[in-house]
XYZ file of C-alpha atoms in Angstrom:
539
model
C 71.745 96.915 176.136
C 69.218 99.510 174.832
C 65.512 98.052 174.796
C 64.335 100.669 172.362
C 61.561 99.321 170.064
C 61.828 99.634 166.056
C 58.621 101.309 165.391
C 55.989 99.740 162.971
C 55.143 101.854 159.989
C 52.416 100.357 158.099
C 53.188 100.341 154.150
C 51.495 102.870 151.852
C 49.619 100.177 150.161
C 47.724 99.374 153.278
C 46.511 102.828 153.443
C 45.445 103.085 149.835
C 43.216 99.829 150.370
C 42.396 100.891 153.616
C 40.851 104.272 152.001
C 38.505 102.105 149.672
C 34.715 102.960 150.155
C 33.469 100.432 152.804
C 29.680 99.864 152.099
C 27.419 97.215 153.454
C 24.751 95.508 151.343
C 22.245 98.128 152.206
C 24.432 100.657 150.075
C 25.310 102.518 153.350
C 28.789 103.766 154.011
C 30.293 102.447 157.226
C 33.591 102.993 159.320
C 36.682 101.323 157.879
C 37.929 100.371 161.142
C 38.863 96.727 161.564
C 36.112 94.873 162.981
C 35.813 91.382 161.667
C 33.039 90.374 164.493
C 30.746 93.183 163.307
C 28.265 92.379 160.659
C 28.159 95.515 158.781
C 31.977 95.365 158.324
C 31.677 91.783 157.003
C 28.892 93.285 154.684
C 31.510 95.422 153.506
C 33.743 93.140 152.421
C 31.201 90.718 151.036
C 30.280 94.137 148.654
C 33.825 94.027 147.261
C 33.456 90.575 146.002
C 29.854 91.613 144.644
C 31.621 94.280 142.657
C 33.865 91.557 141.266
C 30.836 89.288 140.403
C 29.164 92.449 138.602
C 32.567 92.762 136.502
C 32.309 89.054 135.633
C 28.725 89.723 134.483
C 29.750 92.655 132.159
C 32.502 90.573 130.881
C 30.203 87.594 130.054
C 27.699 90.355 128.439
C 30.400 91.379 126.238
C 31.159 88.245 125.100
C 27.837 87.125 124.462
C 26.952 90.384 122.414
C 30.316 89.749 120.391
C 29.499 86.217 119.413
C 26.339 87.323 118.524
C 27.447 89.747 116.239
C 30.126 87.522 114.695
C 27.373 84.658 114.134
C 24.887 87.415 112.565
C 27.400 89.160 110.356
C 26.848 89.249 106.923
C 29.543 88.876 104.223
C 30.771 92.090 102.919
C 31.689 92.937 98.927
C 35.239 93.012 99.782
C 37.688 90.497 98.224
C 37.492 87.305 99.407
C 41.100 86.805 99.696
C 41.741 89.885 101.382
C 38.798 89.346 103.833
C 40.771 86.030 104.816
C 43.974 87.483 104.932
C 42.756 90.256 107.190
C 40.693 87.852 109.426
C 43.687 85.598 109.811
C 45.927 88.514 110.781
C 43.392 89.516 113.405
C 43.396 86.110 114.729
C 47.080 85.525 114.805
C 47.722 88.846 116.400
C 45.062 88.241 118.914
C 46.415 84.982 119.770
C 49.990 86.394 120.259
C 48.396 89.230 122.461
C 46.668 86.696 124.394
C 49.607 84.432 124.779
C 51.797 87.161 126.034
C 49.340 88.543 128.587
C 48.956 85.097 129.725
C 52.479 84.417 130.121
C 52.769 87.666 131.994
C 49.883 86.843 134.335
C 51.374 83.774 135.224
C 54.848 85.231 135.968
C 52.931 87.874 138.263
C 50.769 85.210 139.895
C 53.596 82.881 140.778
C 55.457 85.755 142.577
C 52.225 87.088 144.115
C 51.537 83.405 145.503
C 54.932 83.109 146.689
C 55.052 86.527 148.534
C 51.865 85.874 149.982
C 53.080 82.363 151.307
C 56.322 84.136 152.708
C 54.134 86.453 154.697
C 51.818 84.068 156.123
C 54.996 81.544 157.187
C 56.325 84.620 158.996
C 53.116 85.127 160.790
C 52.806 81.613 161.632
C 56.388 81.250 162.757
C 56.276 84.315 164.981
C 52.759 82.820 166.401
C 54.787 79.813 167.464
C 57.566 81.852 169.021
C 55.221 84.054 171.040
C 53.192 80.960 171.943
C 56.527 78.912 173.163
C 57.825 82.103 175.266
C 54.344 82.170 176.984
C 54.341 78.636 177.361
C 57.602 78.925 178.843
C 56.349 81.602 181.463
C 53.466 79.381 182.444
C 55.913 76.372 182.705
C 58.281 78.068 185.018
C 55.523 79.786 187.045
C 53.965 76.371 187.692
C 56.891 74.392 188.556
C 58.294 77.014 190.690
C 54.780 77.524 192.856
C 54.693 73.616 192.930
C 58.326 73.203 194.224
C 57.267 75.874 196.981
C 54.012 74.477 197.845
C 54.868 70.795 197.989
C 58.470 70.149 197.961
C 59.588 72.960 200.624
C 56.431 72.348 202.871
C 57.535 68.565 203.014
C 60.876 69.467 204.182
C 59.885 72.006 206.543
C 57.265 69.848 208.047
C 60.018 67.060 208.659
C 62.609 69.681 209.711
C 59.816 70.964 212.457
C 59.899 67.800 214.259
C 63.541 67.561 214.231
C 63.994 70.832 215.686
C 61.120 70.821 217.880
C 63.544 70.840 221.207
C 65.293 74.189 219.697
C 62.807 76.968 219.618
C 65.304 79.532 217.594
C 65.549 76.716 214.866
C 61.615 76.481 214.789
C 61.420 80.245 214.370
C 63.872 80.110 211.564
C 61.921 77.698 209.727
C 58.588 79.452 210.397
C 60.587 82.531 208.788
C 61.349 80.528 205.675
C 57.802 79.400 205.550
C 56.748 83.182 204.948
C 59.396 83.714 202.661
C 57.951 80.959 200.506
C 54.485 82.054 200.928
C 55.658 85.482 199.648
C 57.230 83.803 196.740
C 54.104 82.270 195.845
C 52.246 85.433 196.266
C 54.460 86.968 193.940
C 54.000 84.351 191.311
C 50.519 84.269 191.639
C 50.419 88.131 190.611
C 52.316 87.367 187.198
C 49.485 87.306 184.289
C 48.051 83.830 183.516
C 48.124 84.128 179.705
C 45.623 81.435 179.525
C 43.104 84.040 180.510
C 43.549 85.806 177.553
C 41.488 83.058 175.788
C 43.911 83.004 172.762
C 45.419 79.933 171.822
C 48.186 81.076 169.447
C 49.369 77.457 168.513
C 45.908 76.753 167.457
C 45.569 79.632 165.477
C 49.063 79.168 163.859
C 48.013 75.654 163.035
C 44.679 76.522 161.672
C 46.400 79.550 159.666
C 49.167 77.540 158.023
C 46.320 74.736 157.315
C 44.377 77.145 155.372
C 47.527 78.837 153.723
C 48.752 75.363 152.435
C 45.484 74.768 150.444
C 45.444 78.183 149.195
C 48.904 78.095 148.088
C 48.148 74.803 146.403
C 44.726 76.082 144.890
C 46.558 78.935 143.217
C 49.578 76.872 141.897
C 47.182 74.405 140.086
C 45.064 77.618 138.719
C 48.491 79.141 137.553
C 49.419 75.774 135.826
C 45.839 75.777 134.377
C 46.092 79.142 132.801
C 49.276 78.004 131.299
C 48.115 74.860 129.744
C 44.828 76.286 128.457
C 46.887 78.853 126.654
C 49.339 76.545 125.284
C 46.717 74.285 123.871
C 44.623 77.171 122.639
C 47.760 78.151 120.498
C 48.242 74.486 119.590
C 44.886 74.321 118.298
C 44.979 77.497 116.211
C 48.349 76.034 114.518
C 47.052 72.853 114.000
C 43.589 74.188 112.939
C 41.841 71.642 115.176
C 38.051 72.425 115.782
C 37.551 70.305 118.302
C 40.313 71.144 120.250
C 39.391 75.011 120.122
C 35.886 74.143 121.142
C 37.377 72.271 124.196
C 39.594 75.272 125.207
C 36.950 77.817 124.530
C 34.762 75.883 127.135
C 37.722 75.740 129.426
C 38.281 79.337 128.901
C 34.938 80.403 129.921
C 35.361 78.288 133.383
C 38.856 79.932 133.877
C 37.292 83.312 133.291
C 34.856 82.943 135.829
C 37.585 81.416 138.205
C 39.657 84.678 137.658
C 36.940 86.978 138.524
C 36.222 84.881 141.368
C 39.870 84.961 142.752
C 39.881 88.710 142.096
C 36.827 89.287 144.286
C 38.164 87.218 147.193
C 41.908 88.497 146.872
C 40.458 92.298 146.909
C 38.074 91.490 149.955
C 41.024 89.837 151.971
C 43.506 92.784 150.942
C 41.120 95.387 152.230
C 40.175 93.567 155.327
C 44.065 92.979 156.246
C 44.845 96.181 155.317
C 42.351 97.861 157.757
C 44.110 95.693 160.409
C 47.318 96.909 159.389
C 46.737 100.552 159.615
C 45.970 100.348 163.511
C 47.133 96.558 164.504
C 47.743 97.892 168.265
C 44.146 99.073 168.962
C 42.582 95.816 167.615
C 45.176 93.607 169.650
C 44.465 95.278 172.905
C 40.582 95.032 172.383
C 40.881 91.247 172.029
C 43.342 90.457 174.897
C 40.596 91.278 177.788
C 42.187 88.744 180.228
C 45.322 91.113 180.352
C 45.801 94.375 182.023
C 46.053 97.494 179.498
C 49.535 98.219 181.358
C 51.138 94.734 180.512
C 49.868 94.947 177.033
C 50.996 98.405 176.504
C 54.401 97.308 177.858
C 54.716 94.494 175.325
C 53.276 96.377 172.448
C 55.021 99.617 172.812
C 58.334 98.266 174.334
C 60.873 101.225 174.690
C 62.988 102.673 177.435
C 60.363 105.047 178.756
C 58.189 101.977 179.953
C 58.656 100.588 183.191
C 58.425 96.504 183.581
C 55.414 95.839 185.179
C 57.047 92.806 186.415
C 59.642 94.291 188.020
C 58.512 94.621 191.549
C 57.390 90.917 191.606
C 60.526 89.691 190.355
C 62.423 91.623 192.902
C 60.598 90.435 195.963
C 61.133 87.068 194.187
C 64.773 87.573 194.330
C 64.960 88.928 197.942
C 62.976 86.069 199.350
C 65.101 83.432 197.554
C 68.365 85.285 198.836
C 67.201 85.297 202.296
C 65.909 81.897 202.446
C 69.405 80.819 201.064
C 71.309 82.722 203.886
C 68.926 80.942 206.520
C 69.907 77.681 204.846
C 73.452 78.126 205.240
C 73.071 79.199 209.002
C 71.177 76.017 209.598
C 73.787 74.014 207.751
C 76.453 75.468 209.627
C 75.037 75.393 213.287
C 72.121 72.880 213.297
C 73.689 69.942 211.522
C 76.137 69.202 214.148
C 73.826 69.017 216.720
C 70.800 67.230 214.570
C 72.948 65.068 211.916
C 69.274 63.865 210.824
C 68.270 67.268 209.707
C 71.276 67.569 206.922
C 69.410 65.407 204.188
C 66.197 67.859 204.185
C 68.238 71.163 204.577
C 70.613 69.994 201.154
C 66.937 69.117 199.696
C 65.626 72.638 200.448
C 68.975 74.229 198.988
C 68.809 72.436 196.074
C 65.289 73.614 195.493
C 66.244 77.174 196.146
C 68.692 77.055 193.664
C 66.377 75.500 191.011
C 64.041 78.184 191.775
C 66.899 80.662 191.432
C 67.496 79.531 187.983
C 63.848 79.525 186.946
C 63.685 83.006 188.162
C 66.480 84.129 185.717
C 64.824 82.404 182.947
C 61.362 84.049 183.961
C 63.052 87.250 184.037
C 64.336 86.999 180.411
C 61.087 85.573 179.115
C 58.931 88.137 180.745
C 61.084 91.028 179.168
C 59.297 92.895 176.386
C 61.939 92.462 173.450
C 61.227 88.899 172.685
C 57.518 89.052 172.415
C 57.622 92.699 170.824
C 60.188 91.205 168.055
C 57.636 88.411 167.382
C 54.962 90.798 167.335
C 56.839 93.150 164.644
C 57.761 90.330 162.590
C 54.085 89.004 162.442
C 53.107 92.549 161.363
C 55.810 92.823 158.689
C 54.590 89.270 157.408
C 51.257 90.265 157.249
C 51.428 93.632 156.052
C 54.025 93.788 153.699
C 54.396 90.418 152.230
C 51.274 89.034 152.477
C 49.339 92.326 151.543
C 51.917 92.850 148.626
C 51.108 89.386 147.344
C 47.645 89.665 147.441
C 47.916 92.859 145.203
C 50.203 90.890 142.903
C 47.596 88.000 142.798
C 44.705 90.670 142.250
C 46.782 91.742 139.374
C 47.014 88.243 137.875
C 43.481 87.703 138.052
C 42.815 90.837 136.086
C 45.391 89.929 133.290
C 44.171 86.303 133.315
C 40.672 87.739 132.762
C 41.900 90.211 129.921
C 43.839 87.317 128.153
C 40.997 84.754 128.259
C 38.552 87.572 127.213
C 40.856 88.195 123.953
C 41.277 84.452 123.692
C 37.547 83.972 123.631
C 37.111 86.708 121.010
C 39.692 84.990 118.655
C 38.776 81.288 118.785
C 35.320 81.889 117.219
C 37.081 83.614 114.335
C 39.632 80.978 114.111
C 36.916 78.346 114.462
C 34.941 79.991 111.689
C 37.671 80.682 109.203
C 38.458 76.810 109.366
C 34.822 75.867 108.753
C 34.817 78.294 105.744
C 38.067 76.852 104.539
C 36.634 73.455 104.863
C 33.121 74.486 103.119
C 34.924 75.883 100.298
C 37.241 72.666 99.863
C 33.859 70.736 99.822
C 32.310 72.879 97.338
C 34.801 71.802 94.702
C 33.561 69.322 91.945
C 35.203 65.773 92.289
C 35.149 65.535 88.505
C 37.339 68.531 88.390
C 40.903 67.505 87.181
C 42.236 70.195 89.387
C 40.735 69.184 92.473
C 43.260 67.497 94.655
C 40.558 65.530 96.398
C 39.924 63.844 92.920
C 40.391 60.003 93.152
C 43.023 58.841 90.587
C 43.994 55.863 91.693
C 41.870 53.934 89.089
C 43.411 55.990 86.433
C 46.787 55.200 87.526
C 46.353 51.450 86.922
C 43.663 51.788 84.137
C 45.532 50.097 81.031
C 43.589 52.481 78.732
C 45.744 55.433 79.909
C 49.049 54.451 78.817
C 52.097 56.253 80.922
C 52.918 59.824 79.047
C 55.844 61.643 79.382
C 55.674 65.204 80.769
C 55.955 67.665 77.914
C 57.372 70.416 80.514
C 59.598 67.720 82.035
C 61.335 67.552 78.617
C 61.316 71.260 77.676
C 62.547 72.216 80.778
C 65.306 69.895 81.212
C 66.612 69.707 77.535
C 70.272 69.230 78.796
C 69.492 66.128 80.671
C 67.392 64.239 78.245
C 69.687 61.282 78.837
C 67.749 61.134 82.255
C 64.514 60.148 80.718
C 62.951 57.006 79.982
C 63.741 55.359 76.290
C 60.796 55.408 74.068
C 58.541 52.465 73.864
C 59.146 50.156 70.764
C 57.046 51.156 67.737
C 55.036 47.790 67.679
C 53.789 48.357 71.318
C 52.489 52.008 70.332
C 50.929 50.696 67.089
C 48.891 48.062 69.020
C 47.968 50.529 71.747
C 44.374 51.516 71.231
C 43.953 55.244 69.837
C 43.139 57.401 72.824
C 40.921 60.406 72.033
C 42.028 63.892 72.285
C 39.789 64.713 75.272
C 41.219 61.635 77.275
C 44.605 62.620 76.407
C 43.992 66.326 77.895
C 42.541 64.450 80.987
C 45.326 62.359 81.568
C 47.662 65.274 81.132
C 46.013 67.206 83.722
C 45.437 64.125 86.281
C 48.785 63.967 88.057
C 49.254 63.568 91.597
C 48.988 66.852 93.506
C 51.475 65.817 95.560
C 54.080 65.988 92.936
C 53.275 69.514 92.024
C 56.323 71.211 93.917
C 58.853 68.479 92.939
C 60.915 68.230 89.818
C 59.085 66.935 86.911
C 61.428 64.734 85.376
C 60.112 61.069 84.865
C 56.839 62.026 85.696
C 53.560 61.277 83.793
C 51.861 64.387 83.936
C 52.269 67.898 83.239
C 51.687 70.358 85.861
C 48.214 71.621 87.011
C 47.460 74.128 84.063
C 49.263 75.561 80.828
C 50.447 79.087 80.366
C 50.183 80.289 77.106
C 54.194 80.267 76.678
C 53.817 76.333 77.425
C 50.957 76.173 74.794
C 53.161 77.592 72.251
C 55.768 75.597 73.029
C 53.593 72.519 72.899
C 52.482 73.414 69.251
C 56.022 74.199 68.033
C 57.330 70.619 69.200
C 60.096 69.452 66.596
C 59.830 66.305 64.747
C 62.232 64.551 66.934
C 60.440 65.474 70.072
C 57.327 63.794 68.469
C 59.179 60.790 67.810
C 60.346 60.733 71.084
C 56.830 60.974 72.661
C 55.207 59.124 70.237
C 51.348 60.035 69.828
C 51.157 61.275 73.586
C 50.617 64.753 72.475
C 49.210 64.360 68.928
C 45.617 65.620 68.407
């Protein structure tokens, strides 16, 4: 079976991020090698966060200048109706643009958050697997050494007493003790992974813990962006000033959060890319308790490299085989002479069988292919899915900042238009009969204002006069008080504004205004129409 290593090749975006300028807080360029313990390198990553903070400051300064200009802007000499139409169109298109960008940002954010989570999960899974492999090696070595040092020595001590009369058997037992010491020596020569001072399980637990809350935080941020966008659109549709004001405050906070996440994502992506460009060098510098030959064997697992444990494992195998042969001879020749030695000899044989099984497991675990596969899987998870997800999250932060910037520019305009519309509405005279806010409830129940028929209803429905109410008796009309002409006019124009767009049949009021043609028709009423309406329209 070929043990050729699939070479790791860093993706192009890691090289692109790796070539970002690395500048410390003193504005001095530094080496872009991955050195997280170096203070200057840490400052270079903090500098990237400061760049994002500067972008946030410029964005807020732009919004302040824009809002100041909007508040201090004077009314021009254009037609007010055209100005309102242009302003309304601008607000509408701004809201649509902000909504589309926000939806796009949320989609990109969900994908980036999922990709980053997948990469970190693959990293922690590989670390758990590698820790399980290394733990298995340590467990096998410890158990085998314990069996040789305690179990085997106890059996040999009892057999030495039993075979005291036979010198040749005692020499065989001494030879087996030498073989056991050789096995222990070879096991002691195997690397103790605890000397590397890296607890992969602990690191994986901490990484998974941090990743869970990072994923949850971004999920809440994405939902918050979507909710604010929807509520802002609802506020524009409902023309709710308090809702728009609330969403404007939330938009400012979310804008700050977007720039902050952009700085954090960018710094993390650059630092991770610095590692991904040369991961072998950093790994070897950290595993100081392990020899360079062993690390090179596991990192660059290929056919040209010999197994550094092959000699120890071969000596282990030969020692066990020799001991098995000696035990078989003692069982065949010594047991008939010393029946009491059979139990200890069987115990040594079982111990050697279990040690041989441990040897096969140890050989498989120490092979470079298993640990190298975990190493490559971890690199692929971090440098491909992880860094790619961070780039998408950075794009999400930029799109979200752009969306909320547009939204914060559109909301004050909409708020100003709503305020101007309400101000124009309040400036109308309450005594004006065309004012829809005029209270006419008293006039509707005032007996001094009789229920008058609509001239337009009659003239516009000549074919359906039978649907009109029958005229009141002449006696009732003759006893009614004489209504002045101006009161008739006010009554005619005092209809309920809610009926302006419904049919006029059966109404007691005309449309809100008379056109010249309606006035001419009014003056040319026939005698029959005059009798039908009575004195309602007489001057």
